[in-house]
Amino acid sequence: MIRYQAYILFLWALGGTVEAIMQTAQLDISGGRQTYDSMLVSQASFGPSLPMGDDTEGHRLLLPPEDNPLLCQNITTAIPKVTDDSFIFIIPRGECTFERKAFNAQRLGASGVIIEGTLESRYSTNETTGEIIYPQDKNDYDCNKGRAEIPSEAISFPPYDSEVDDPVLSSDSSTNLCMKNSPDYLAACESQACLLTGGNVSTDGMVEACCAWDLHIWLYYDPSMKSENIEIPAVYATMAQGRQLHENIGAMVKMSERPRAKYNASALLIWMLGVCIAAFAAYASAADYHTATREIRSKQQTGGEGVEDQERLTLNNGTSYKDGPLMENAGPAEEALELSAGHALGFILLASSGLLILFFFKIYGIVKVLYGFGCSRAMMQVIFVPVFGWVFSRLRIPNRLVVSTNIEDIGDITMLDIIAGVVSYTLGFTWLFLAFTLRHPESNVFFWVMQDVMGSCMCVLFLGTIKLNSMRVATILLMVAFFYDIFFVFVTPLIFKGQSVMITVATSGGPPKADPLWCEKYPDDSNCQGGDPLPMLLTVPRIDDYQGGSSLLGLGDIVLPGLLLSFAARLDAAKKLLAAVSASSRLDNACCSHNTYFGPSVVAYAIGLLMANAAVYLMSMGQPALLYLVPMTVGTISFLGWRRKELMMLWEGPKIIRTADVLLYGPEYYEGVSQDEDTGGQDNNNLGA
């Protein structure tokens, strides 16, 4: 699982899945019969955006003229305002388009319009036959939410008369026969209102009525009015909200956009988290170098034996040992892999194949399972083995051998391994359970915190296992990843009918296919599934944002540039190690320049990630972070190498890293590597960089 992380690249992304019409505006009423702190309503796709803030101007709430109650009769010329105060109209839905109503209100001098939902608007008449067109099942009503039989003599329909029929089919008053005649008193019907379905349930004049949906809708524009300019805002209020507004006719109403920060703090947190993890994981990859350097310097200061024993260290066309590695307890990671140019080129094939398999076969569940198991193992090695090892040592608990195996990848199993494994895999299985049982698990605190912990551990383990020892390999790998990222984000939509392969896979198949209004009604519908990001990323939910969503950073955007950061960290640490050795072994101090690369590379990574974050806000879309990270990191190290006259050394691979590895782990660490491969064909007598 560790190596597969290099094949997954992710995007910065802004939002979550849209499964409802967002109420992005609010109405504040004052001076009426009732006051509502904030009545949340949806905005139109036409007209100007509402201002944000409490200093917006209030407008008088009025009804349309009696001779044009729906504002569907065209007003060809502007007429004098009906009042000296600025005002807004509350207009019933129906008969003509939303934009037509807003345009006519504008002609009458209104400063805005509120279009309200009504039961009457759900019925229409066939202009050719004169037949009544009834509301549509599931779109307008749902009999599973509530059903009743209404005496036909209790209503005036047809045609529908709101003054007579609304009290019979809606409200919570004693006249609501739909509520009274429903077996469960419309307990599951949130609107407490019904629509006639057109079905006669018996021969004694009873008609069927079912629970009406009363949700916010998006006010679409009218294609036939492209030449008209709507200069006033329009919002939509539900039937329930409309009843409240009618109780406050003549009151002052403020229309404003719901407060929302332009820049969310979660973006800063995910940036800090990404930089810290990349820096820590890269620094930790050189942990053996740091440990050896500290021990050598400690022995030098105390006058103890160690590297000062000249019988231990000899120079003969390189470095060899009489008594084994310098640090007897040090050893490279068992699964350590040094990447070559072949690995870098193979990346594009494996990554592309894996991405296309996911795109076509949509086996996202398998990816989650593999990721859960891989990260559980990573947590065990990075967190719980060290933590419980420290506890065992403090409490002097012996780490007994439980099972001895001859399997190389497993080895001996101790009590410490069992305890650490039980804890880490229990957390991993819990995470997997939530991933498959919750509709949107990323909103669960345990889930997203554990996902960040798991991802962080995977990054640390990856950079501690996979090594880069030259800028040549690093440049090939990152440039391949750079163009791979751009191709699958920006080019594939031109090939796959507008679908970005990267974004589709990253969001588990793309956003739901169904309309948001439908998904608000029926969230379990198969067409409402999808849009949840695959877990190979860090996530921080937006802070104090009613629209929800998260700031995301893919692990590929950490580990791939992190390989270059790890290279810089190990180069700096190798210089310090050789400097410590040279203090007593009389090695050439010129080999151990103190010009560092790790610090500047971390700063470059942070700037590149910040640029990707800024691009998300400026372009209002997810960004391939490698587009910014690769030029910053590769460019910075290359510039420093050129300025220090070390660019060729960095390109071919610093011998000082290989020398440090042999000092730590012994000559067998590079067993099977030819001299030319080991040194890039350069003279080994010079142990310098």
XYZ file of C-alpha atoms in Angstrom:
689
model
C 0.000 0.000 0.000
C 2.917 2.317 0.697
C 4.121 2.477 -2.885
C 0.607 2.968 -4.253
C 0.463 6.370 -2.601
C 2.835 7.689 -5.262
C 0.232 6.851 -7.879
C -2.576 8.924 -6.430
C -2.614 12.674 -7.060
C -5.305 14.835 -5.646
C -6.605 18.322 -5.963
C -7.250 21.228 -3.749
C -11.038 21.390 -3.654
C -13.538 23.777 -2.205
C -16.871 22.256 -1.506
C -18.953 19.300 -0.570
C -21.768 17.601 -2.406
C -24.769 19.794 -3.218
C -27.918 17.861 -2.270
C -30.357 20.708 -1.732
C -31.141 24.167 -3.006
C -28.949 26.403 -0.888
C -30.661 29.221 0.972
C -28.074 31.909 0.395
C -30.222 34.956 1.255
C -32.095 36.124 4.321
C -35.026 38.401 5.047
C -35.219 40.479 8.236
C -38.652 41.858 9.118
C -39.289 44.793 11.426
C -42.347 46.878 12.259
C -44.850 44.156 11.446
C -47.105 41.921 13.501
C -44.242 39.464 14.013
C -40.462 39.782 13.853
C -38.196 37.028 12.522
C -34.477 37.279 13.137
C -33.666 35.752 9.783
C -35.922 34.045 7.301
C -33.667 32.061 4.975
C -34.594 32.090 1.298
C -33.031 31.049 -2.017
C -31.779 33.512 -4.628
C -32.504 33.768 -8.329
C -30.095 33.027 -11.164
C -30.991 36.374 -12.732
C -30.701 39.897 -11.434
C -28.025 41.392 -9.178
C -26.557 39.693 -6.142
C -27.753 40.803 -2.747
C -25.425 42.852 -0.541
C -24.004 41.245 2.585
C -24.219 42.867 5.998
C -26.609 44.426 8.510
C -26.433 47.903 6.982
C -28.665 46.998 4.035
C -31.654 49.209 3.391
C -35.144 48.145 4.486
C -38.074 48.114 2.030
C -41.836 48.188 2.550
C -43.449 44.784 1.917
C -46.428 45.125 -0.437
C -48.800 42.993 -2.494
C -48.953 43.382 -6.289
C -51.747 45.462 -7.824
C -55.170 43.802 -7.559
C -55.659 43.872 -11.325
C -52.328 42.042 -11.857
C -51.885 39.802 -8.758
C -49.383 37.411 -10.369
C -47.539 40.193 -12.250
C -47.811 38.168 -15.446
C -49.571 40.845 -17.482
C -46.875 42.652 -19.416
C -46.115 46.196 -18.348
C -44.631 47.787 -21.441
C -43.635 51.109 -19.891
C -42.518 52.129 -16.450
C -45.245 53.706 -14.337
C -45.050 55.881 -11.224
C -44.236 54.082 -7.991
C -47.226 53.005 -5.896
C -45.642 54.557 -2.775
C -42.984 57.101 -1.905
C -41.120 54.477 0.181
C -38.899 51.915 -1.440
C -40.805 48.654 -1.546
C -40.659 45.009 -2.531
C -43.478 42.842 -3.826
C -44.406 39.402 -2.568
C -45.723 37.612 -5.651
C -47.373 34.174 -5.876
C -45.658 31.607 -8.062
C -47.390 30.469 -11.261
C -48.771 31.353 -14.716
C -45.577 32.975 -16.057
C -41.825 32.731 -15.541
C -39.998 34.019 -12.497
C -37.990 36.487 -14.523
C -41.151 37.890 -16.132
C -42.585 38.595 -12.676
C -39.371 40.321 -11.603
C -39.270 42.411 -14.786
C -42.847 43.605 -14.324
C -42.165 44.411 -10.662
C -39.161 46.429 -11.784
C -41.394 48.356 -14.201
C -43.668 49.183 -11.261
C -40.709 50.650 -9.325
C -40.093 47.776 -6.893
C -36.670 47.434 -5.289
C -36.929 43.652 -5.136
C -39.330 40.713 -5.342
C -40.156 37.760 -3.151
C -41.769 34.933 -5.102
C -43.712 32.619 -2.817
C -44.726 29.015 -3.336
C -48.470 28.285 -3.497
C -50.629 25.209 -3.879
C -52.531 26.869 -6.711
C -49.373 27.245 -8.812
C -49.001 23.463 -9.055
C -52.134 23.155 -11.206
C -52.386 24.314 -14.798
C -54.743 24.040 -17.745
C -54.140 22.556 -21.169
C -54.775 25.523 -23.453
C -55.895 23.254 -26.285
C -58.281 20.871 -24.523
C -59.076 22.890 -21.420
C -58.258 19.893 -19.217
C -56.726 20.315 -15.777
C -53.076 19.318 -15.543
C -52.571 17.929 -12.051
C -49.373 18.097 -9.990
C -46.769 15.385 -10.623
C -46.180 12.522 -8.267
C -42.827 12.731 -6.432
C -41.981 16.095 -8.005
C -44.857 17.992 -6.377
C -46.253 15.554 -3.819
C -45.571 12.185 -2.199
C -48.380 9.956 -0.950
C -45.894 8.027 1.217
C -45.456 11.176 3.322
C -49.181 11.524 3.937
C -52.495 10.760 2.250
C -56.117 11.706 2.880
C -59.554 11.479 1.285
C -61.292 14.826 0.863
C -65.050 15.271 0.157
C -65.363 16.877 -3.264
C -68.058 19.241 -1.979
C -65.554 20.736 0.509
C -63.475 22.265 -2.278
C -64.274 24.513 -5.237
C -61.864 22.708 -7.570
C -61.837 22.943 -10.548
C -60.653 25.571 -11.008
C -58.515 25.987 -7.938
C -59.554 28.913 -5.737
C -56.867 29.646 -3.158
C -59.222 31.547 -0.854
C -61.560 28.555 -0.620
C -59.257 25.566 -1.135
C -56.074 26.583 0.732
C -57.720 26.414 4.201
C -59.059 22.926 3.374
C -55.733 21.579 2.108
C -53.152 23.461 4.174
C -52.324 25.277 7.415
C -52.724 23.852 10.906
C -56.188 25.258 11.508
C -59.300 23.250 12.201
C -60.355 23.671 8.574
C -57.449 21.545 7.264
C -59.409 18.464 6.193
C -56.329 16.868 4.682
C -54.729 16.798 8.114
C -57.889 15.714 9.898
C -58.716 12.931 7.432
C -55.178 11.561 7.238
C -54.735 8.320 9.248
C -51.537 9.634 10.869
C -52.599 13.295 10.919
C -49.858 14.076 8.330
C -47.187 13.240 10.900
C -44.506 12.683 8.228
C -45.582 15.638 6.081
C -43.409 18.640 6.914
C -45.484 21.073 4.868
C -48.778 20.080 6.567
C -50.350 20.760 3.171
C -51.795 18.570 0.425
C -52.251 18.568 -3.324
C -55.076 16.881 -5.187
C -53.703 14.046 -7.288
C -56.636 13.830 -9.697
C -57.624 10.405 -8.453
C -61.170 9.567 -7.292
C -60.922 7.003 -4.527
C -64.600 6.123 -4.324
C -67.962 6.665 -5.976
C -69.272 8.783 -3.116
C -67.376 11.902 -4.156
C -64.136 11.479 -2.193
C -60.956 12.658 -3.906
C -57.352 11.792 -3.125
C -54.959 14.349 -1.665
C -51.294 13.719 -0.808
C -48.548 15.519 1.068
C -47.203 18.493 -0.896
C -43.516 19.236 -1.031
C -42.662 22.714 0.250
C -38.965 23.211 -0.413
C -36.846 26.038 -1.708
C -36.284 26.129 -5.451
C -33.856 27.840 -7.767
C -35.419 30.729 -9.675
C -34.307 30.016 -13.226
C -33.929 32.687 -15.860
C -36.251 33.013 -18.858
C -34.385 32.352 -22.156
C -36.933 34.470 -24.037
C -35.982 37.564 -22.011
C -32.309 37.802 -22.913
C -32.786 41.327 -24.192
C -34.288 42.530 -20.901
C -32.104 43.705 -18.035
C -33.226 42.752 -14.535
C -31.820 45.282 -12.070
C -33.595 44.194 -8.879
C -32.899 41.083 -6.770
C -35.352 38.199 -6.560
C -35.685 35.487 -3.910
C -37.950 32.499 -3.334
C -39.925 31.823 -0.153
C -41.705 28.565 0.650
C -45.464 28.340 1.292
C -44.880 28.330 5.048
C -42.658 31.404 4.788
C -45.211 33.056 2.514
C -47.883 32.728 5.203
C -45.563 34.448 7.684
C -44.812 37.236 5.220
C -48.521 37.823 4.538
C -48.967 38.447 8.260
C -46.492 41.324 7.935
C -47.714 43.173 4.845
C -46.646 46.805 5.230
C -43.675 45.974 7.430
C -40.085 46.825 6.575
C -38.032 43.971 5.103
C -34.281 43.853 4.580
C -32.985 41.574 1.829
C -29.356 40.533 2.188
C -26.963 37.715 1.447
C -26.294 35.363 4.336
C -23.051 36.220 6.134
C -20.146 34.126 4.940
C -16.414 34.715 5.114
C -14.784 35.230 1.727
C -11.748 33.256 2.862
C -12.256 30.362 5.248
C -9.795 29.575 8.011
C -9.898 25.890 7.063
C -7.856 26.708 3.953
C -5.111 28.147 6.167
C -5.273 25.128 8.473
C -4.976 22.622 5.623
C -2.039 24.612 4.252
C -0.291 24.560 7.625
C -1.062 20.871 8.068
C 0.310 20.006 4.632
C 3.514 21.994 5.147
C 4.101 20.582 8.634
C 3.562 16.980 7.545
C 5.776 17.341 4.471
C 8.539 18.980 6.527
C 8.305 16.510 9.420
C 8.141 13.430 7.195
C 11.119 14.630 5.148
C 13.135 15.480 8.269
C 12.235 12.137 9.876
C 13.522 10.296 6.790
C 17.024 11.377 7.874
C 16.505 10.291 11.484
C 19.352 7.735 11.424
C 21.774 10.408 10.239
C 20.725 12.741 13.052
C 20.963 10.008 15.683
C 24.418 8.961 14.541
C 25.629 12.565 14.484
C 24.394 13.184 18.039
C 26.030 10.011 19.355
C 29.334 10.756 17.636
C 29.446 14.280 19.008
C 28.467 13.036 22.450
C 31.339 10.550 22.431
C 33.717 13.218 21.193
C 32.728 15.552 24.012
C 33.054 12.830 26.678
C 36.297 11.460 25.229
C 34.774 8.028 24.730
C 35.695 5.515 22.129
C 33.972 5.341 18.830
C 34.952 7.086 15.651
C 38.195 8.201 17.279
C 39.403 4.611 17.032
C 41.401 4.800 13.811
C 41.483 1.024 13.507
C 37.784 1.198 12.818
C 37.832 3.583 9.864
C 40.128 3.328 6.855
C 40.162 5.155 3.563
C 40.937 3.138 0.488
C 39.325 4.407 -2.690
C 36.194 5.024 -0.639
C 35.131 3.951 2.791
C 35.426 0.434 4.189
C 35.189 -1.082 7.627
C 37.141 -3.507 9.692
C 34.555 -3.993 12.408
C 31.230 -3.257 10.666
C 28.900 -0.231 10.603
C 29.739 2.879 12.572
C 26.405 2.795 14.408
C 25.871 -0.808 15.471
C 22.193 -0.340 16.318
C 21.338 1.592 13.179
C 19.756 -0.016 10.177
C 17.837 1.102 7.129
C 14.137 0.516 6.780
C 13.435 -3.085 5.816
C 11.398 -2.040 2.788
C 13.658 0.844 1.738
C 13.568 1.483 -1.989
C 15.792 3.874 -3.886
C 13.950 5.256 -6.892
C 15.630 5.243 -10.275
C 14.773 6.936 -13.552
C 12.988 3.728 -14.546
C 10.724 3.984 -11.512
C 9.965 7.593 -12.388
C 8.973 6.723 -15.941
C 6.995 3.714 -14.724
C 4.984 6.053 -12.558
C 3.118 7.493 -15.533
C 2.082 4.034 -16.734
C 0.946 2.707 -13.360
C -0.722 5.944 -12.308
C -2.560 6.361 -15.602
C -3.675 2.727 -15.637
C -4.918 2.883 -12.059
C -6.762 6.128 -12.639
C -8.470 4.882 -15.808
C -9.462 1.604 -14.121
C -11.149 3.570 -11.358
C -12.764 5.899 -13.898
C -14.295 3.107 -15.981
C -14.977 0.396 -13.385
C -15.766 2.625 -10.375
C -14.328 0.255 -7.760
C -14.071 2.976 -5.150
C -15.046 0.680 -2.265
C -11.976 -1.507 -2.872
C -9.767 1.572 -2.736
C -11.222 2.535 0.645
C -10.595 -0.944 2.056
C -6.990 -1.054 0.804
C -6.378 2.428 2.123
C -7.857 1.550 5.524
C -5.612 -1.510 5.905
C -2.523 0.306 4.657
C -3.024 3.254 6.966
C -3.682 1.003 9.947
C -0.276 -0.547 9.382
C 1.260 2.910 9.008
C -0.319 4.107 12.280
C 1.017 1.043 14.026
C 4.599 1.687 12.893
C 4.640 5.473 13.179
C 2.589 6.058 16.343
C 1.693 3.038 18.430
C 4.888 0.955 18.336
C 6.984 3.953 19.518
C 4.352 5.034 22.072
C 3.829 1.597 23.598
C 7.563 0.939 23.381
C 8.136 4.025 25.532
C 5.423 2.869 27.968
C 7.020 -0.607 28.195
C 10.422 0.915 28.945
C 9.072 3.345 31.550
C 7.104 0.633 33.328
C 9.877 -1.926 32.769
C 7.523 -4.330 31.050
C 9.448 -7.021 29.144
C 8.636 -7.208 25.443
C 8.167 -10.962 25.234
C 8.344 -12.896 21.997
C 4.926 -14.347 21.235
C 5.311 -15.952 17.811
C 8.425 -16.625 15.789
C 7.872 -16.879 12.033
C 10.170 -17.580 9.148
C 8.277 -15.158 6.906
C 10.567 -12.296 5.935
C 7.820 -9.658 5.668
C 6.398 -10.560 9.097
C 9.331 -11.644 11.242
C 8.982 -12.240 14.952
C 5.814 -11.045 16.647
C 6.203 -9.587 20.138
C 3.727 -8.477 22.781
C 4.419 -4.871 21.748
C 3.498 -5.686 18.138
C 0.225 -7.297 19.193
C -0.901 -4.419 21.423
C 0.068 -1.762 18.877
C -1.602 -3.748 16.082
C -4.847 -4.243 17.982
C -5.173 -0.525 18.732
C -4.255 0.682 15.234
C -6.390 -1.844 13.351
C -9.352 -1.247 15.673
C -9.197 2.437 14.812
C -8.791 1.569 11.143
C -11.795 -0.783 11.110
C -13.907 1.824 12.913
C -12.949 4.356 10.262
C -13.864 1.900 7.509
C -17.208 1.137 9.147
C -18.100 4.834 9.168
C -16.873 5.212 5.574
C -19.366 2.605 4.360
C -22.324 3.345 6.645
C -22.558 7.143 6.813
C -23.955 9.045 3.834
C -21.376 11.813 4.208
C -18.796 10.514 6.704
C -16.506 13.522 6.263
C -18.897 15.504 8.470
C -18.215 13.115 11.374
C -15.471 14.532 13.633
C -13.921 11.155 14.452
C -13.866 10.210 10.777
C -12.087 13.260 9.404
C -9.669 13.561 12.333
C -8.744 9.881 12.030
C -8.423 10.263 8.264
C -5.925 13.089 8.765
C -3.977 11.035 11.319
C -3.928 8.007 9.017
C -2.861 10.086 6.028
C -0.104 11.774 8.013
C 1.264 8.427 9.155
C 1.202 7.157 5.587
C 3.229 10.168 4.441
C 5.823 9.655 7.187
C 6.128 5.939 6.423
C 6.290 6.555 2.672
C 9.094 9.110 2.850
C 10.946 6.908 5.321
C 10.768 4.017 2.856
C 11.110 5.539 -0.622
C 14.363 7.390 -1.326
C 15.609 9.754 -3.994
C 19.388 10.144 -4.261
C 19.718 12.532 -7.201
C 18.063 15.580 -8.700
C 18.002 13.799 -12.051
C 15.560 11.183 -10.797
C 13.632 13.761 -8.778
C 13.235 16.027 -11.791
C 12.055 13.199 -14.031
C 9.566 11.967 -11.427
C 8.106 15.363 -10.600
C 7.945 16.552 -14.193
C 6.148 13.358 -15.194
C 3.750 13.874 -12.276
C 3.395 17.540 -13.238
C 2.213 16.791 -16.782
C 0.227 13.774 -15.619
C -1.724 15.979 -13.213
C -2.413 18.652 -15.832
C -3.443 16.098 -18.458
C -5.938 14.248 -16.278
C -7.446 17.430 -14.828
C -7.611 19.777 -17.818
C -7.177 17.702 -20.991
C -9.350 14.656 -20.305
C -12.586 16.729 -20.315
C -11.899 17.322 -24.019
C -11.723 13.546 -24.547
C -14.451 12.202 -22.239
C -17.331 14.559 -23.052
C -16.588 17.160 -20.419
C -15.632 14.714 -17.663
C -12.302 15.284 -15.943
C -10.890 11.836 -15.130
C -9.000 13.155 -12.112
C -11.934 15.039 -10.603
C -14.381 12.202 -11.350
C -12.186 9.662 -9.582
C -11.310 12.049 -6.757
C -15.031 12.539 -6.038
C -15.950 8.824 -6.246
C -17.621 9.097 -9.616
C -18.407 12.784 -9.753
C -21.317 14.760 -8.321
C -24.822 13.258 -8.149
C -26.580 12.958 -11.492
C -29.972 13.989 -10.129
C -31.211 17.533 -9.570
C -30.368 18.949 -6.111
C -34.079 19.463 -5.395
C -34.771 15.801 -6.140
C -31.876 14.718 -3.920
C -33.206 16.858 -1.090
C -36.435 14.899 -1.323
C -34.939 11.458 -1.936
C -31.296 11.374 -0.753
C -31.126 7.561 -0.961
C -31.866 7.545 -4.686
C -29.037 5.936 -6.678
C -28.730 9.059 -8.841
C -28.092 11.110 -5.708
C -25.021 9.109 -4.709
C -21.462 10.212 -5.384
C -19.468 13.343 -4.843
C -17.715 12.139 -1.686
C -13.924 12.409 -2.072
C -11.773 9.293 -1.969
C -9.932 9.106 1.354
C -6.326 9.539 0.164
C -6.239 13.118 1.310
C -6.147 15.451 4.283
C -9.365 17.251 5.059
C -10.428 20.103 7.328
C -14.133 21.058 7.367
C -14.923 24.682 6.656
C -15.224 26.708 9.819
C -18.451 28.605 10.483
C -19.684 28.195 6.911
C -23.360 27.385 6.369
C -22.575 25.944 2.942
C -20.484 23.185 4.508
C -17.751 21.419 2.583
C -14.073 20.988 3.378
C -10.634 22.132 2.357
C -8.773 19.174 0.857
C -5.167 18.289 0.124
C -4.233 15.017 -1.570
C -1.465 12.875 -0.125
C 0.179 12.777 -3.553
C 0.691 16.521 -3.257
C 2.652 15.851 -0.079
C 4.668 12.707 -0.782
C 5.794 13.475 -4.339
C 7.314 16.902 -3.578
C 8.162 15.388 -0.188
C 10.593 13.008 -1.901
C 12.601 16.044 -3.005
C 12.356 17.551 0.491
C 13.552 14.217 1.902
C 16.493 14.266 -0.511
C 17.417 17.755 0.716
C 17.019 16.735 4.370
C 19.221 13.664 3.969
C 21.828 15.670 2.059
C 22.050 18.258 4.850
C 22.113 15.547 7.530
C 24.791 13.588 5.647
C 26.974 16.693 5.580
C 26.619 17.071 9.343
C 27.408 13.399 9.888
C 30.546 13.550 7.748
C 31.547 16.776 9.512
C 31.251 15.009 12.867
C 33.285 12.065 11.598
C 35.917 14.335 10.059
C 36.476 16.100 13.385
C 38.177 12.973 14.736
C 38.900 10.909 11.620
C 40.719 13.708 9.821
C 38.485 13.473 6.721
C 38.647 16.458 4.392
C 36.370 19.087 5.943
C 35.766 20.509 2.482
C 33.403 17.614 1.922
C 31.006 18.890 4.509
C 29.694 22.267 3.397
C 27.137 23.752 5.757
C 25.083 25.378 3.001
C 21.669 23.806 3.563
C 18.961 22.805 1.105
C 16.250 21.475 3.391
C 15.146 24.800 4.902
C 14.814 26.641 1.573
C 13.027 23.649 0.009
C 10.430 23.637 2.810
C 9.872 27.373 2.320
C 9.480 26.800 -1.434
C 6.974 24.012 -0.781
C 5.004 26.267 1.559
C 4.896 29.058 -1.024
C 3.835 26.671 -3.778
C 1.049 25.248 -1.639
C -0.060 28.765 -0.746
C -0.199 29.641 -4.438
C -2.395 26.581 -5.085
C -4.663 27.652 -2.244
C -4.932 31.182 -3.613
C -5.692 29.831 -7.096
C -8.619 27.853 -5.689
C -10.230 31.053 -4.431
C -9.350 33.147 -7.461
C -10.626 30.587 -9.980
C -13.404 29.087 -7.810
C -12.413 25.552 -8.751
C -10.131 22.763 -7.573
C -6.496 22.987 -8.644
C -3.772 20.401 -9.351
C -1.395 21.463 -6.607
C 1.628 19.992 -8.393
C 1.160 22.709 -10.993
C 2.544 25.098 -8.372
C 4.609 22.779 -6.166
C 6.875 21.263 -8.802
C 8.248 24.551 -10.234
C 8.735 25.987 -6.753
C 10.566 23.040 -5.186
C 12.609 21.873 -8.179
C 13.364 25.447 -9.186
C 14.517 26.481 -5.707
C 16.916 23.585 -5.181
C 18.241 23.892 -8.734
C 18.870 27.621 -8.281
C 20.673 27.086 -4.971
C 22.775 24.312 -6.488
C 23.688 26.514 -9.452
C 24.610 29.435 -7.216
C 26.745 27.215 -4.959
C 28.336 25.497 -7.970
C 26.882 22.187 -6.831
C 24.226 21.721 -9.479
C 26.063 18.932 -11.314
C 26.695 17.179 -8.029
C 22.980 17.373 -7.174
C 22.024 16.210 -10.657
C 24.235 13.120 -10.650
C 23.645 12.320 -6.983
C 25.763 13.519 -4.039
C 28.316 10.863 -3.063
C 28.157 12.191 0.464
C 24.714 10.561 0.942
C 26.063 7.178 -0.160
C 29.109 7.613 2.037
C 26.882 8.401 5.005
C 24.750 5.325 4.280
C 27.844 3.110 4.241
C 29.054 4.722 7.459
C 25.733 3.929 9.103
C 24.716 0.593 7.660
C 27.942 -0.931 6.356
C 29.183 -1.649 2.820
C 26.539 -4.344 2.313
C 23.881 -1.606 2.128
C 24.912 -1.011 -1.512
C 25.793 -4.604 -2.232
C 25.203 -5.383 -5.879
C 25.584 -1.756 -7.001
C 28.503 -1.209 -9.354
C 31.096 1.448 -8.648
C 29.967 3.611 -11.554
C 26.351 3.380 -10.471
C 27.321 4.149 -6.924
C 29.289 7.273 -7.662
C 28.084 8.413 -11.037
C 31.495 7.459 -12.492
C 33.412 9.896 -10.272
C 36.525 9.303 -8.191
C 35.710 7.766 -4.820
C 38.850 9.185 -3.238
C 36.937 12.418 -2.779
C 34.315 11.723 -0.119
C 32.871 15.179 -0.516
C 29.657 16.340 -2.039
